[in-house]
Amino acid sequence: MAKDDSADGEVRAPAFVNAKMVAERAGVSRSAVSRTFTDGASVSKATRRKVLEAAEALGYHVNHLARRLNERSNIVCLIVSDMTTPIRAGMVDALTRRLQAAKKITVVINTQSDTDSVSSALRQTLHYRADSTVVLSGTPAPSLIEMALANGQQVILINRDEALPGCEHLSVDNAMAAREAVYLLRRAGCSNLGLVTSTANTASLIAREQIFVATAAAAACQVNVIAAGPTGYEAGGEAARRLFGRSNGPDGVFCTTDLLALGFMDTARREFGLRIPDDLSIIGFDDIEQAGWQSYRLTTFAQPLEAMAAEVAARLTGRQVTAPRQAIFEPVPVWRKSVRPCVMT
Amino acid sequence: MAKDDSADGEVRAPAFVNAKMVAERAGVSRSAVSRTFTDGASVSKATRRKVLEAAEALGYHVNHLARRLNERSNIVCLIVSDMTTPIRAGMVDALTRRLQAAKKITVVINTQSDTDSVSSALRQTLHYRADSTVVLSGTPAPSLIEMALANGQQVILINRDEALPGCEHLSVDNAMAAREAVYLLRRAGCSNLGLVTSTANTASLIAREQIFVATAAAAACQVNVIAAGPTGYEAGGEAARRLFGRSNGPDGVFCTTDLLALGFMDTARREFGLRIPDDLSIIGFDDIEQAGWQSYRLTTFAQPLEAMAAEVAARLTGRQVTAPRQAIFEPVPVWRKSVRPCVMT
DNA sequence: ATTTAATTTGCACGCGCGTGCAAAAAATTC
DNA sequence: GAATTTTTTGCACGCGCGTGCAAATTAAAT
């Protein structure tokens, strides 16, 4: 009959230690405990020490969930798809590091699965009162973003050029890269250009394509545009098959993504016996790690991931009031060996 | 002076809608609202409808942070390093999807940065009352894990063979793969074996190495072991340089990681003119996407990521009571072109 | 129409915590 | 040593929510 108040059967996991328990052990009031862990609160040296000792002994951690039930939660919701893609993995890596350093809690929502589960997940972050959302996904349902905005979240879009009102935009200067690509290929002596992209109609990809085509046109240069599937290695290979399957294949190609470029290179070489850069110059975009591998040595444009991630962290830590709604980062050209060296005249 | 469109006068973001506001609008008590969003609670059809309408109109989301301040939070803490590595990216991808489907909230902690920030981050998840921790990181400080355990969290370790008491372990059968690798190479006619690994002393890598060496020894077969740096493409290349720099290089190599294998292949081919698989057979481990690229066509062992992630999700959704503390998954051999076909006698 | 059973509703309390307020203690001044 | 100021402490309240309990309403059974 000895009814034990605390965890009688030991069935339950040991509950979290709370401030009251610490207070009892330290022989002070619960408020004293609370104040010890609150910056700028008034506690005497002695009490503070007693509290810290008791907390240490008991393994106490302040419950942030209960801290201020209605104030900012410091939770950031990161919406991302195609996480296995090297460039995305790099972004997630950089962001999680920077946000962590900024004392934020990063909740990841993977939009790979069906939209149903995604909207359910976003709803979850609302349930958990995330106070900001960072979108990396290529195609997040606009309604999801509206929901986030409607709930007062700060929303930052990365590499999405559509001007969604209320959001902040960070992106790479696609136009600059596309123009530079035309220039590089022309300088390498290419006369028949190709543009390889994917069927995924993301704003970034479209921008790279359109500016490239327009710039080439301005230089009186013909461009073959190919989109042969979802962004990735496979689609690059398929594009090569289509481009070189007919006569008069290009001698200079800009791929809107490194992954496309690598697939393109592989089948251009293996299935059509082309030498790079002798017969064919190729330029990519992203500068994923694989682009530097010996089999590829791809000339490409690097996205300044660290700088972008740092900017996100900065905007999320309060001082975003005066920051312009949009920030554009310069891609940095990475010269490797996939473009024929300029023939000096 | 035209002041900006949206929410300018109000400096503060619109506060979250709470149950009380919904109750007022619906003309019912706050309890009724609460019950509407609680499974199995008793509410009449009519009230329920009124509440749902009001909630919809106001954009209400239950505040899970306040739900049961002392019960399970459904927050999972995912500790991971080397996130840009394809295999890790794949794991994170699979896990986030499965956990999401299981209605969990995934908080990512990136242990890439200094240990200081890591332990601070883990402490954060304690602050946020995560009720479980999944460890992917190669080298998480044991003290971190102890802290998690001490706070009653369920801890699942992936591909870490050390028997930490109180943790659950999921891992791939490294021994099986290593034995199979010896067998495959022998069958391909290789007589001089090599094992390429990294200087990162993770349990998985050590297991693959030791079993490979032991199995080869049992077959009276000599093995050169090389560890030339941190796990990655570069270290693979460096290993090739060391192995083939001296005379009597191996004709069959097992790399403990695909990334090592790919780097190894590239420099073996380019710097030493070796043909694969004619002069040299190579086997990797992980089956990252790049292993299937045309430049490599690497024979390797795939980690059953989906199965493992599903198991994690299952263990985290309650029924783990009877589950054995450890589960071992069979790697599935992926036959490609980097091992010389068996010469029929 | 009454009695009884079943269902719904509102009130009040507590979860863990931060904080305003006033009492208590300590430090400073006269 | 007394009066004053400064600091520290405890009490009590509220944050948004779930839930036990009893009152109120409805449905079912006489």
Tab-separated table of N, CA, C and O in Angstrom, chain A residues 242-312:
chain	number	residue	atom	x	y	z
A	242	ARG	N	21.478	14.124	-76.623
A	242	ARG	CA	20.619	14.835	-77.573
A	242	ARG	C	21.398	15.849	-78.392
A	242	ARG	O	21.166	16.022	-79.586
A	243	LEU	N	22.349	16.510	-77.761
A	243	LEU	CA	23.089	17.553	-78.464
A	243	LEU	C	24.046	16.985	-79.506
A	243	LEU	O	24.209	17.533	-80.595
A	244	PHE	N	24.669	15.876	-79.142
A	244	PHE	CA	25.673	15.335	-80.061
A	244	PHE	C	25.106	14.230	-80.930
A	244	PHE	O	25.781	13.716	-81.812
A	245	GLY	N	23.871	13.854	-80.668
A	245	GLY	CA	23.241	12.819	-81.475
A	245	GLY	C	23.028	13.311	-82.902
A	245	GLY	O	23.156	12.558	-83.851
A	246	ARG	N	22.732	14.558	-83.036
A	246	ARG	CA	22.611	15.120	-84.372
A	246	ARG	C	23.949	15.745	-84.772
A	246	ARG	O	24.831	15.904	-83.939
A	247	SER	N	24.025	16.100	-86.016
A	247	SER	CA	25.270	16.702	-86.475
A	247	SER	C	25.382	18.119	-85.913
A	247	SER	O	24.430	18.661	-85.364
A	248	ASN	N	26.561	18.683	-86.053
A	248	ASN	CA	26.750	20.068	-85.674
A	248	ASN	C	26.551	20.301	-84.167
A	248	ASN	O	25.820	21.187	-83.756
A	249	GLY	N	27.190	19.447	-83.365
A	249	GLY	CA	27.133	19.654	-81.917
A	249	GLY	C	27.917	20.885	-81.516
A	249	GLY	O	28.752	21.389	-82.276
A	250	PRO	N	27.658	21.402	-80.335
A	250	PRO	CA	28.301	22.636	-79.872
A	250	PRO	C	29.762	22.395	-79.505
A	250	PRO	O	30.170	21.264	-79.258
A	251	ASP	N	30.528	23.472	-79.481
A	251	ASP	CA	31.913	23.357	-79.025
A	251	ASP	C	32.124	24.108	-77.713
A	251	ASP	O	33.222	24.174	-77.190
A	252	GLY	N	31.032	24.678	-77.191
A	252	GLY	CA	31.119	25.361	-75.901
A	252	GLY	C	29.782	25.284	-75.195
A	252	GLY	O	28.751	25.630	-75.769
A	253	VAL	N	29.787	24.813	-73.968
A	253	VAL	CA	28.519	24.586	-73.284
A	253	VAL	C	28.535	25.177	-71.881
A	253	VAL	O	29.516	25.033	-71.149
A	254	PHE	N	27.448	25.827	-71.539
A	254	PHE	CA	27.265	26.301	-70.166
A	254	PHE	C	26.173	25.452	-69.525
A	254	PHE	O	25.052	25.394	-70.045
A	255	CYS	N	26.501	24.788	-68.448
A	255	CYS	CA	25.519	23.982	-67.739
A	255	CYS	C	25.059	24.772	-66.511
A	255	CYS	O	25.894	25.311	-65.771
A	256	THR	N	23.787	24.823	-66.291
A	256	THR	CA	23.277	25.667	-65.210
A	256	THR	C	23.578	25.084	-63.837
A	256	THR	O	23.285	25.709	-62.822
A	257	THR	N	24.149	23.911	-63.836
A	257	THR	CA	24.467	23.251	-62.574
A	257	THR	C	25.686	22.353	-62.769
A	257	THR	O	25.823	21.721	-63.806
A	258	ASP	N	26.529	22.283	-61.761
A	258	ASP	CA	27.705	21.420	-61.872
A	258	ASP	C	27.326	19.974	-62.122
A	258	ASP	O	27.964	19.271	-62.901
A	259	LEU	N	26.285	19.531	-61.434
A	259	LEU	CA	25.872	18.141	-61.572
A	259	LEU	C	25.530	17.833	-63.026
A	259	LEU	O	25.923	16.792	-63.579
A	260	LEU	N	24.819	18.722	-63.659
A	260	LEU	CA	24.521	18.571	-65.079
A	260	LEU	C	25.822	18.540	-65.877
A	260	LEU	O	26.003	17.704	-66.779
A	261	ALA	N	26.735	19.422	-65.516
A	261	ALA	CA	27.995	19.522	-66.256
A	261	ALA	C	28.796	18.229	-66.174
A	261	ALA	O	29.335	17.752	-67.172
A	262	LEU	N	28.826	17.642	-64.983
A	262	LEU	CA	29.622	16.420	-64.812
A	262	LEU	C	29.029	15.272	-65.616
A	262	LEU	O	29.747	14.512	-66.271
A	263	GLY	N	27.720	15.147	-65.582
A	263	GLY	CA	27.072	14.117	-66.388
A	263	GLY	C	27.299	14.364	-67.867
A	263	GLY	O	27.582	13.440	-68.644
A	264	PHE	N	27.234	15.614	-68.235
A	264	PHE	CA	27.456	16.005	-69.629
A	264	PHE	C	28.870	15.635	-70.064
A	264	PHE	O	29.084	15.044	-71.119
A	265	MET	N	29.844	15.963	-69.241
A	265	MET	CA	31.237	15.654	-69.566
A	265	MET	C	31.438	14.165	-69.755
A	265	MET	O	32.057	13.722	-70.721
A	266	ASP	N	30.910	13.401	-68.813
A	266	ASP	CA	31.131	11.958	-68.859
A	266	ASP	C	30.606	11.340	-70.157
A	266	ASP	O	31.308	10.573	-70.808
A	267	THR	N	29.383	11.708	-70.544
A	267	THR	CA	28.898	11.039	-71.757
A	267	THR	C	29.484	11.683	-73.006
A	267	THR	O	29.663	11.002	-74.005
A	268	ALA	N	29.813	12.955	-72.949
A	268	ALA	CA	30.469	13.557	-74.118
A	268	ALA	C	31.781	12.845	-74.395
A	268	ALA	O	32.118	12.552	-75.536
A	269	ARG	N	32.490	12.551	-73.329
A	269	ARG	CA	33.773	11.882	-73.493
A	269	ARG	C	33.616	10.421	-73.880
A	269	ARG	O	34.237	9.930	-74.810
A	270	ARG	N	32.765	9.731	-73.115
A	270	ARG	CA	32.709	8.289	-73.277
A	270	ARG	C	31.885	7.844	-74.474
A	270	ARG	O	32.205	6.876	-75.130
A	271	GLU	N	30.789	8.541	-74.727
A	271	GLU	CA	29.924	8.068	-75.794
A	271	GLU	C	30.188	8.774	-77.116
A	271	GLU	O	29.761	8.313	-78.169
A	272	PHE	N	30.861	9.923	-77.055
A	272	PHE	CA	31.100	10.634	-78.307
A	272	PHE	C	32.582	10.930	-78.533
A	272	PHE	O	32.957	11.621	-79.474
A	273	GLY	N	33.409	10.403	-77.638
A	273	GLY	CA	34.844	10.514	-77.839
A	273	GLY	C	35.387	11.928	-77.875
A	273	GLY	O	36.446	12.187	-78.428
A	274	LEU	N	34.673	12.841	-77.271
A	274	LEU	CA	35.127	14.233	-77.305
A	274	LEU	C	36.170	14.489	-76.232
A	274	LEU	O	36.070	13.961	-75.114
A	275	ARG	N	37.141	15.313	-76.573
A	275	ARG	CA	38.146	15.673	-75.585
A	275	ARG	C	37.815	17.046	-75.005
A	275	ARG	O	37.408	17.951	-75.743
A	276	ILE	N	38.013	17.117	-73.700
A	276	ILE	CA	37.740	18.382	-73.014
A	276	ILE	C	39.042	18.891	-72.436
A	276	ILE	O	39.725	18.138	-71.740
A	277	PRO	N	39.471	20.098	-72.715
A	277	PRO	CA	38.721	21.134	-73.416
A	277	PRO	C	39.031	21.258	-74.898
A	277	PRO	O	38.557	22.201	-75.525
A	278	ASP	N	39.793	20.319	-75.442
A	278	ASP	CA	40.242	20.500	-76.828
A	278	ASP	C	39.085	20.601	-77.822
A	278	ASP	O	39.017	21.514	-78.632
A	279	ASP	N	38.187	19.633	-77.751
A	279	ASP	CA	37.063	19.643	-78.691
A	279	ASP	C	35.867	20.409	-78.134
A	279	ASP	O	34.989	20.832	-78.886
A	280	LEU	N	35.831	20.531	-76.829
A	280	LEU	CA	34.617	21.001	-76.176
A	280	LEU	C	34.951	21.705	-74.866
A	280	LEU	O	35.646	21.140	-74.020
A	281	SER	N	34.456	22.929	-74.734
A	281	SER	CA	34.664	23.656	-73.486
A	281	SER	C	33.374	23.618	-72.661
A	281	SER	O	32.282	23.763	-73.209
A	282	ILE	N	33.520	23.428	-71.367
A	282	ILE	CA	32.343	23.325	-70.510
A	282	ILE	C	32.495	24.210	-69.279
A	282	ILE	O	33.560	24.271	-68.666
A	283	ILE	N	31.401	24.868	-68.951
A	283	ILE	CA	31.379	25.680	-67.733
A	283	ILE	C	30.176	25.276	-66.893
A	283	ILE	O	29.091	25.052	-67.435
A	284	GLY	N	30.392	25.171	-65.605
A	284	GLY	CA	29.295	24.773	-64.712
A	284	GLY	C	28.887	25.903	-63.779
A	284	GLY	O	29.250	27.062	-63.971
A	285	PHE	N	28.126	25.514	-62.771
A	285	PHE	CA	27.702	26.496	-61.774
A	285	PHE	C	27.463	25.798	-60.443
A	285	PHE	O	26.765	24.774	-60.408
A	286	ASP	N	28.038	26.339	-59.400
A	286	ASP	CA	27.878	25.890	-58.012
A	286	ASP	C	29.218	25.652	-57.338
A	286	ASP	O	29.395	25.971	-56.172
A	287	ASP	N	30.142	25.052	-58.103
A	287	ASP	CA	31.406	24.601	-57.537
A	287	ASP	C	31.198	23.604	-56.409
A	287	ASP	O	31.607	23.829	-55.275
A	288	ILE	N	30.565	22.503	-56.736
A	288	ILE	CA	30.485	21.409	-55.776
A	288	ILE	C	31.835	20.721	-55.705
A	288	ILE	O	32.680	20.903	-56.583
A	289	GLU	N	32.030	19.966	-54.654
A	289	GLU	CA	33.337	19.360	-54.430
A	289	GLU	C	33.782	18.508	-55.618
A	289	GLU	O	34.924	18.529	-56.032
A	290	GLN	N	32.861	17.750	-56.174
A	290	GLN	CA	33.174	16.835	-57.264
A	290	GLN	C	33.712	17.551	-58.495
A	290	GLN	O	34.425	16.958	-59.306
A	291	ALA	N	33.374	18.818	-58.636
A	291	ALA	CA	33.840	19.565	-59.804
A	291	ALA	C	35.361	19.686	-59.805
A	291	ALA	O	35.977	19.867	-60.847
A	292	GLY	N	35.954	19.546	-58.643
A	292	GLY	CA	37.401	19.664	-58.544
A	292	GLY	C	38.119	18.333	-58.693
A	292	GLY	O	39.349	18.287	-58.708
A	293	TRP	N	37.365	17.254	-58.772
A	293	TRP	CA	37.997	15.944	-58.881
A	293	TRP	C	38.772	15.818	-60.190
A	293	TRP	O	38.436	16.450	-61.200
A	294	GLN	N	39.770	14.951	-60.152
A	294	GLN	CA	40.676	14.833	-61.295
A	294	GLN	C	39.979	14.444	-62.587
A	294	GLN	O	40.431	14.802	-63.674
A	295	SER	N	38.898	13.707	-62.492
A	295	SER	CA	38.201	13.296	-63.705
A	295	SER	C	37.497	14.458	-64.373
A	295	SER	O	37.098	14.350	-65.533
A	296	TYR	N	37.316	15.545	-63.663
A	296	TYR	CA	36.495	16.617	-64.219
A	296	TYR	C	37.238	17.946	-64.340
A	296	TYR	O	37.259	18.554	-65.382
A	297	ARG	N	37.788	18.409	-63.253
A	297	ARG	CA	38.498	19.696	-63.273
A	297	ARG	C	37.655	20.762	-63.970
A	297	ARG	O	38.090	21.421	-64.914
A	298	LEU	N	36.469	20.893	-63.488
A	298	LEU	CA	35.487	21.754	-64.143
A	298	LEU	C	35.657	23.231	-63.796
A	298	LEU	O	35.742	23.593	-62.619
A	299	THR	N	35.667	24.044	-64.791
A	299	THR	CA	35.628	25.491	-64.576
A	299	THR	C	34.190	25.885	-64.265
A	299	THR	O	33.268	25.503	-64.985
A	300	THR	N	34.027	26.621	-63.191
A	300	THR	CA	32.655	26.855	-62.731
A	300	THR	C	32.569	28.127	-61.902
A	300	THR	O	33.557	28.849	-61.738
A	301	PHE	N	31.390	28.410	-61.396
A	301	PHE	CA	31.197	29.573	-60.533
A	301	PHE	C	30.786	29.085	-59.141
A	301	PHE	O	29.824	28.337	-59.011
A	302	ALA	N	31.507	29.525	-58.143
A	302	ALA	CA	31.214	29.074	-56.787
A	302	ALA	C	30.169	29.956	-56.131
A	302	ALA	O	30.207	31.177	-56.244
A	303	GLN	N	29.239	29.340	-55.470
A	303	GLN	CA	28.312	30.103	-54.645
A	303	GLN	C	29.006	30.377	-53.309
A	303	GLN	O	29.539	29.468	-52.694
A	304	PRO	N	28.984	31.608	-52.870
A	304	PRO	CA	29.659	31.945	-51.613
A	304	PRO	C	28.818	31.495	-50.425
A	304	PRO	O	28.188	32.305	-49.744
A	305	LEU	N	28.837	30.188	-50.169
A	305	LEU	CA	27.957	29.603	-49.159
A	305	LEU	C	28.150	30.207	-47.777
A	305	LEU	O	27.178	30.543	-47.092
A	306	GLU	N	29.406	30.325	-47.387
A	306	GLU	CA	29.660	30.829	-46.033
A	306	GLU	C	29.131	32.238	-45.866
A	306	GLU	O	28.500	32.577	-44.862
A	307	ALA	N	29.378	33.061	-46.857
A	307	ALA	CA	28.919	34.448	-46.764
A	307	ALA	C	27.394	34.503	-46.706
A	307	ALA	O	26.812	35.257	-45.923
A	308	MET	N	26.761	33.676	-47.501
A	308	MET	CA	25.304	33.687	-47.516
A	308	MET	C	24.748	33.195	-46.184
A	308	MET	O	23.810	33.767	-45.624
A	309	ALA	N	25.350	32.137	-45.688
A	309	ALA	CA	24.880	31.599	-44.410
A	309	ALA	C	25.082	32.617	-43.299
A	309	ALA	O	24.216	32.801	-42.432
A	310	ALA	N	26.213	33.304	-43.349
A	310	ALA	CA	26.483	34.316	-42.334
A	310	ALA	C	25.446	35.429	-42.416
A	310	ALA	O	24.978	35.939	-41.391
A	311	GLU	N	25.088	35.792	-43.629
A	311	GLU	CA	24.090	36.846	-43.802
A	311	GLU	C	22.745	36.400	-43.235
A	311	GLU	O	22.031	37.164	-42.581
A	312	VAL	N	22.394	35.169	-43.466
A	312	VAL	CA	21.140	34.649	-42.921
A	312	VAL	C	21.158	34.753	-41.398
A	312	VAL	O	20.224	35.266	-40.779
